[in-house]
PDB file of C-alpha atoms in Angstrom:
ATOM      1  CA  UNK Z 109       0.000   0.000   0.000  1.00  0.00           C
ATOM      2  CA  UNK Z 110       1.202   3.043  -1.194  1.00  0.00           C
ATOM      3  CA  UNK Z 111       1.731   6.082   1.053  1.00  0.00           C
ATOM      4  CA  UNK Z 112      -1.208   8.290   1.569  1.00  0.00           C
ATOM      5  CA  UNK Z 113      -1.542   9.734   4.443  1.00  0.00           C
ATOM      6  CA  UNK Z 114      -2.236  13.210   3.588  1.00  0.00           C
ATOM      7  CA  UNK Z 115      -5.142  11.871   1.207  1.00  0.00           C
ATOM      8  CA  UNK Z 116      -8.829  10.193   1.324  1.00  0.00           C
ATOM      9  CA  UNK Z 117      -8.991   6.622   0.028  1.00  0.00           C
ATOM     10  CA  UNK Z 118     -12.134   5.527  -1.694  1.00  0.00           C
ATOM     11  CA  UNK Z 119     -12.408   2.139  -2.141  1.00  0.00           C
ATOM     12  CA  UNK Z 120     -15.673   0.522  -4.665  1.00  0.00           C
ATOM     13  CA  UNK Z 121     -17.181  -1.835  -6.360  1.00  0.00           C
ATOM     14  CA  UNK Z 122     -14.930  -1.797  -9.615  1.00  0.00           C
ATOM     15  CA  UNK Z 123     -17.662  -3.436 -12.163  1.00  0.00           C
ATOM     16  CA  UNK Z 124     -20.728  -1.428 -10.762  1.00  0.00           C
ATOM     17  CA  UNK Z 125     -22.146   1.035 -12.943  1.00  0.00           C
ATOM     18  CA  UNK Z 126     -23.409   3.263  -9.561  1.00  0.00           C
ATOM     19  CA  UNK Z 127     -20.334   3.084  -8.199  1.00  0.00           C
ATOM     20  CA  UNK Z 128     -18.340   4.392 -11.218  1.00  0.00           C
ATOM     21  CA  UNK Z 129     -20.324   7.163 -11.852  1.00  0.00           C
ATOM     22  CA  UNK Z 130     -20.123   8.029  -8.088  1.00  0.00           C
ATOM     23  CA  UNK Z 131     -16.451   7.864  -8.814  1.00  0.00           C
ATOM     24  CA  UNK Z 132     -16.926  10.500 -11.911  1.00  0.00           C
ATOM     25  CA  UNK Z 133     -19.079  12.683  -9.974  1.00  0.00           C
ATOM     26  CA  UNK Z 134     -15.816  12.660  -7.136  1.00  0.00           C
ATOM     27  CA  UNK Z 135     -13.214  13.273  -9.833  1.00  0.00           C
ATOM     28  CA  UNK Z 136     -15.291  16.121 -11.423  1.00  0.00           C
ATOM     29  CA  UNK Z 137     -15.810  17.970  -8.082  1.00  0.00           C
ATOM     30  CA  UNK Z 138     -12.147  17.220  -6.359  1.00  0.00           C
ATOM     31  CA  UNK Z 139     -10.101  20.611  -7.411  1.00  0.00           C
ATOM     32  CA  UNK Z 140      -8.113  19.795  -4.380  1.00  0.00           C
ATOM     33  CA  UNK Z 141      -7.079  16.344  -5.216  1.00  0.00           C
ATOM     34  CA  UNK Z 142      -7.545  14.973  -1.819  1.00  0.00           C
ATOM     35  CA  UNK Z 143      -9.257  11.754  -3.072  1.00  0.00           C
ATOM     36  CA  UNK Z 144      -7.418   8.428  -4.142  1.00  0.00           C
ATOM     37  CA  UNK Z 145      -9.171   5.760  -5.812  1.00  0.00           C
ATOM     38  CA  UNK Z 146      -8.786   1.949  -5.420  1.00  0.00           C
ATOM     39  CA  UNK Z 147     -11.250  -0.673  -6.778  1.00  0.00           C
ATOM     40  CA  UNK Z 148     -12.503  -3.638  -4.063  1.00  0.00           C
ATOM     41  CA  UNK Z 149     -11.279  -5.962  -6.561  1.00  0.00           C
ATOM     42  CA  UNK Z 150      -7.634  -4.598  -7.046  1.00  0.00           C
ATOM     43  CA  UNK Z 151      -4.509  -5.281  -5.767  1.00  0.00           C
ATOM     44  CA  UNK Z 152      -4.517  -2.542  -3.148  1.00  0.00           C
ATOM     45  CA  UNK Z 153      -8.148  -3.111  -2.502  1.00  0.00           C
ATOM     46  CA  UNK Z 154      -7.767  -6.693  -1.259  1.00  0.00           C
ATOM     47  CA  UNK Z 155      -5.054  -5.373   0.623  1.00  0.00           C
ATOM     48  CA  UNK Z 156      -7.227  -2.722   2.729  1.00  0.00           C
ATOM     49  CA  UNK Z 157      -9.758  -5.526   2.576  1.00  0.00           C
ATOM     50  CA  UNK Z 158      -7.258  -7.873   4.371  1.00  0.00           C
ATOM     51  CA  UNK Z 159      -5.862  -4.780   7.024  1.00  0.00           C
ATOM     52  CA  UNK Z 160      -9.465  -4.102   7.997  1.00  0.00           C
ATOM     53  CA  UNK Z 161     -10.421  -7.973   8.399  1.00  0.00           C
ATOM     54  CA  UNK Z 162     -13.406  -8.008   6.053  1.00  0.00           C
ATOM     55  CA  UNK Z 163     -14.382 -10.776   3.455  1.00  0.00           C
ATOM     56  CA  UNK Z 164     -12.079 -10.226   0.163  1.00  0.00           C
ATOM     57  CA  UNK Z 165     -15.088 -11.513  -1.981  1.00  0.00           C
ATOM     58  CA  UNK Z 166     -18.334  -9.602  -0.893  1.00  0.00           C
ATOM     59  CA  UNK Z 167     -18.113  -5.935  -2.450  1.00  0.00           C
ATOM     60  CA  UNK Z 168     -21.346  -4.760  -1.046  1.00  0.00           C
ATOM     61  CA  UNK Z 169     -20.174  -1.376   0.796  1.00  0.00           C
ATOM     62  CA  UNK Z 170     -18.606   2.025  -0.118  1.00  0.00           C
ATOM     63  CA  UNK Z 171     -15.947   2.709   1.843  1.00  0.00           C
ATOM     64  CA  UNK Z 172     -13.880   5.567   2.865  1.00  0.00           C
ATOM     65  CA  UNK Z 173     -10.260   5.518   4.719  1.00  0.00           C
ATOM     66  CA  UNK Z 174      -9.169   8.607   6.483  1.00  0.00           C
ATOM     67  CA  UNK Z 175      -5.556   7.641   8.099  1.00  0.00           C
ATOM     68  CA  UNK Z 176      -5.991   4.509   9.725  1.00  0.00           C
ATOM     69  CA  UNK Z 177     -10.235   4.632  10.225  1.00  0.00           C
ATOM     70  CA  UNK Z 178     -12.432   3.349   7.691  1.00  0.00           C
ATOM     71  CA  UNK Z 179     -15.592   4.257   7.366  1.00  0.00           C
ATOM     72  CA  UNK Z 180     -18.518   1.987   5.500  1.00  0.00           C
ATOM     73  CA  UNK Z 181     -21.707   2.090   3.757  1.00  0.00           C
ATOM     74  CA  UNK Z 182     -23.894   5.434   4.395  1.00  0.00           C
ATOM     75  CA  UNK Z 183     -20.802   6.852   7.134  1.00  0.00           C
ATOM     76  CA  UNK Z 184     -18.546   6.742   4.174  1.00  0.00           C
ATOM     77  CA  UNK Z 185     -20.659   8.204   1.639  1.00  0.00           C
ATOM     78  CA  UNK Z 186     -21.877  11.306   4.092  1.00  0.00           C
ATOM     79  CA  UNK Z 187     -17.810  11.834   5.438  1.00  0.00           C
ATOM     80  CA  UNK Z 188     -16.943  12.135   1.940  1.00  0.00           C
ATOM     81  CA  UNK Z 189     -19.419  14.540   0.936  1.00  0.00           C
ATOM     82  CA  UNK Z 190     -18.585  16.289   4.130  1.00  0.00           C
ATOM     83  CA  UNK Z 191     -14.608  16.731   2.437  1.00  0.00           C
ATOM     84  CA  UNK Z 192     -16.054  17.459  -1.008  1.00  0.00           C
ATOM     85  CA  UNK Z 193     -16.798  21.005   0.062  1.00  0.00           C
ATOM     86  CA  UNK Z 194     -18.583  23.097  -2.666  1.00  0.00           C
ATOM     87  CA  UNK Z 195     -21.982  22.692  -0.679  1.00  0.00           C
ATOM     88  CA  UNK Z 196     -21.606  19.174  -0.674  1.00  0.00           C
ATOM     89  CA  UNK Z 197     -20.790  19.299   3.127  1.00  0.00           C
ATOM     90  CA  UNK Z 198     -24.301  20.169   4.182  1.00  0.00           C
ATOM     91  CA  UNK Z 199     -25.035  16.711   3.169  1.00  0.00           C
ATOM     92  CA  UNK Z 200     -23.524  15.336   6.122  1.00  0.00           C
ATOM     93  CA  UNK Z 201     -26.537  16.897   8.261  1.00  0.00           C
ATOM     94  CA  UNK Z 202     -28.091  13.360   7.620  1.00  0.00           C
ATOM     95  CA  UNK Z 203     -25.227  12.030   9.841  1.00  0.00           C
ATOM     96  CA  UNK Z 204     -27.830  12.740  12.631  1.00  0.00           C
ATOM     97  CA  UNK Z 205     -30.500  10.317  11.365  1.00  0.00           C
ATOM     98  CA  UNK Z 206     -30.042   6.885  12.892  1.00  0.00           C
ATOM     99  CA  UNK Z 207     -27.579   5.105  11.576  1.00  0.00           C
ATOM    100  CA  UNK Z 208     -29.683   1.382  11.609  1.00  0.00           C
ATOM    101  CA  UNK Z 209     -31.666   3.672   8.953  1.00  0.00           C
ATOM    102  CA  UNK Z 210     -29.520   5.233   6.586  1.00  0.00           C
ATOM    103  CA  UNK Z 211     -27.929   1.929   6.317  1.00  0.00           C
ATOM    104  CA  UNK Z 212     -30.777   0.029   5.549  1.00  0.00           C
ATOM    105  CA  UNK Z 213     -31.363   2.726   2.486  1.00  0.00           C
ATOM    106  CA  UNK Z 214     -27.868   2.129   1.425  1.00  0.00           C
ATOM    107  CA  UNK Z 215     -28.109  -1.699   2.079  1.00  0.00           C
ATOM    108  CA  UNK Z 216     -31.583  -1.514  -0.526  1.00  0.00           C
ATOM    109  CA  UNK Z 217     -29.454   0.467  -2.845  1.00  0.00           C
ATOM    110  CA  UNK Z 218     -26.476  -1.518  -2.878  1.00  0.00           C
ATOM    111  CA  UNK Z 219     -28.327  -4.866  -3.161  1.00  0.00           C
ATOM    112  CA  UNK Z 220     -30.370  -3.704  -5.974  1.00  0.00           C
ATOM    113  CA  UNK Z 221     -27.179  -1.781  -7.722  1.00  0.00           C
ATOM    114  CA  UNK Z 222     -26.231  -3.979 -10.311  1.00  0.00           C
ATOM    115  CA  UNK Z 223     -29.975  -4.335 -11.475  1.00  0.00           C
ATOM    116  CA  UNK Z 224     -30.632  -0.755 -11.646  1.00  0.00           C
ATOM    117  CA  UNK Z 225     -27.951   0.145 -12.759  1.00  0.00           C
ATOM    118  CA  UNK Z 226     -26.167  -2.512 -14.492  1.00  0.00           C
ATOM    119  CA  UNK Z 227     -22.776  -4.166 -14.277  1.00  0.00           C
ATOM    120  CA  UNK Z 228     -19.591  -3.612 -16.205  1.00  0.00           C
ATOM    121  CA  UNK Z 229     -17.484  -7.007 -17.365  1.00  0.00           C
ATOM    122  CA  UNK Z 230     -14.113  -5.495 -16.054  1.00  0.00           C
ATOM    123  CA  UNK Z 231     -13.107  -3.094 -13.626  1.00  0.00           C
ATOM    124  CA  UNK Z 232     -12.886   0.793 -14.766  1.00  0.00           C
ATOM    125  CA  UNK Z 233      -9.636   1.401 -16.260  1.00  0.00           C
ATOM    126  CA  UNK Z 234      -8.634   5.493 -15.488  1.00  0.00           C
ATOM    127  CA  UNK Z 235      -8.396   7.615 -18.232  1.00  0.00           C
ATOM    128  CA  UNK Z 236      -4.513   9.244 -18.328  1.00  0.00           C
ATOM    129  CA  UNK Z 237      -5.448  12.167 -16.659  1.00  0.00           C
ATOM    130  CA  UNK Z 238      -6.616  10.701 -14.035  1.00  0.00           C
ATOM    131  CA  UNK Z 239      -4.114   7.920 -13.541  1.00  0.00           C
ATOM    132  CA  UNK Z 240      -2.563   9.387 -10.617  1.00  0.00           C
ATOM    133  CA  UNK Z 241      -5.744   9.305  -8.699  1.00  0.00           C
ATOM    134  CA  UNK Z 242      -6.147   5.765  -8.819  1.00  0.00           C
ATOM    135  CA  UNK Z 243      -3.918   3.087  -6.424  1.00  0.00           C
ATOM    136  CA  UNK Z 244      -3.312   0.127  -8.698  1.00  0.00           C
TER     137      UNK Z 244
END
């Protein structure tokens, strides 16, 4: 794992449509650069995967690493809109619902993602711009 302690790591679903486009929509709205990329199915993915002790096969949660804490499912989604800035930060307001329910929202999305969305065959590959962005 590379060093990156001054950055956000964002770790998804590498062959889901929802979570590529979520990935856009963080690239697009990053001017700061603060955001580092790894799919659940790469190399540095399993890796986090592994230094977190969760299942290396079951790619079911967004997840956001800030130093050594990682953050899952809705908590990652609202702390990185919280970083995003731009507006984006009043977002987080719906830290204060329960969590029990914003995860069960996200759990509804996420197990329904790949039908309402669709599924790629392979993992995103970056365009060369955005190489640097992305862990493996």
């Amino acid at each position: 794992m590379a060093s990156t302690s001054s950055k956000y790591i964002v770790l998804f679903d590498g062959v889901c449509n929802l979570c590529n486009r979520t990935v856009q929509f963080i690239l697009k709205r990053d001017k700061k650069k603060r955001f580092l990329f790894g799919s659940l199915q790469g190399k540095t993915g399993q890796e986090y995967l592994h230094k977190y002790h969760l299942p290396a096969d079951q790619f079911h949660s967004f997840m956001l690493i800030e130093g050594n804490v990682l953050y899952t499912r809705s908590t990652a989604v609202l702390r990185l809109l919280k970083h995003l800035g731009r507006g984006w930060q009043l977002m987080y307001l719906f830290i204060y619902v329960p969590q029990s329910i914003r995860d069960g929202v996200y759990r509804l999305i996420a197990t329904n993602r790949y039908k309402l969305f669709g599924k790629k065959e392979h993992c995103r590959v970056p365009a060369p711009g955005e190489r640097e962005r992305f862990l493996d």
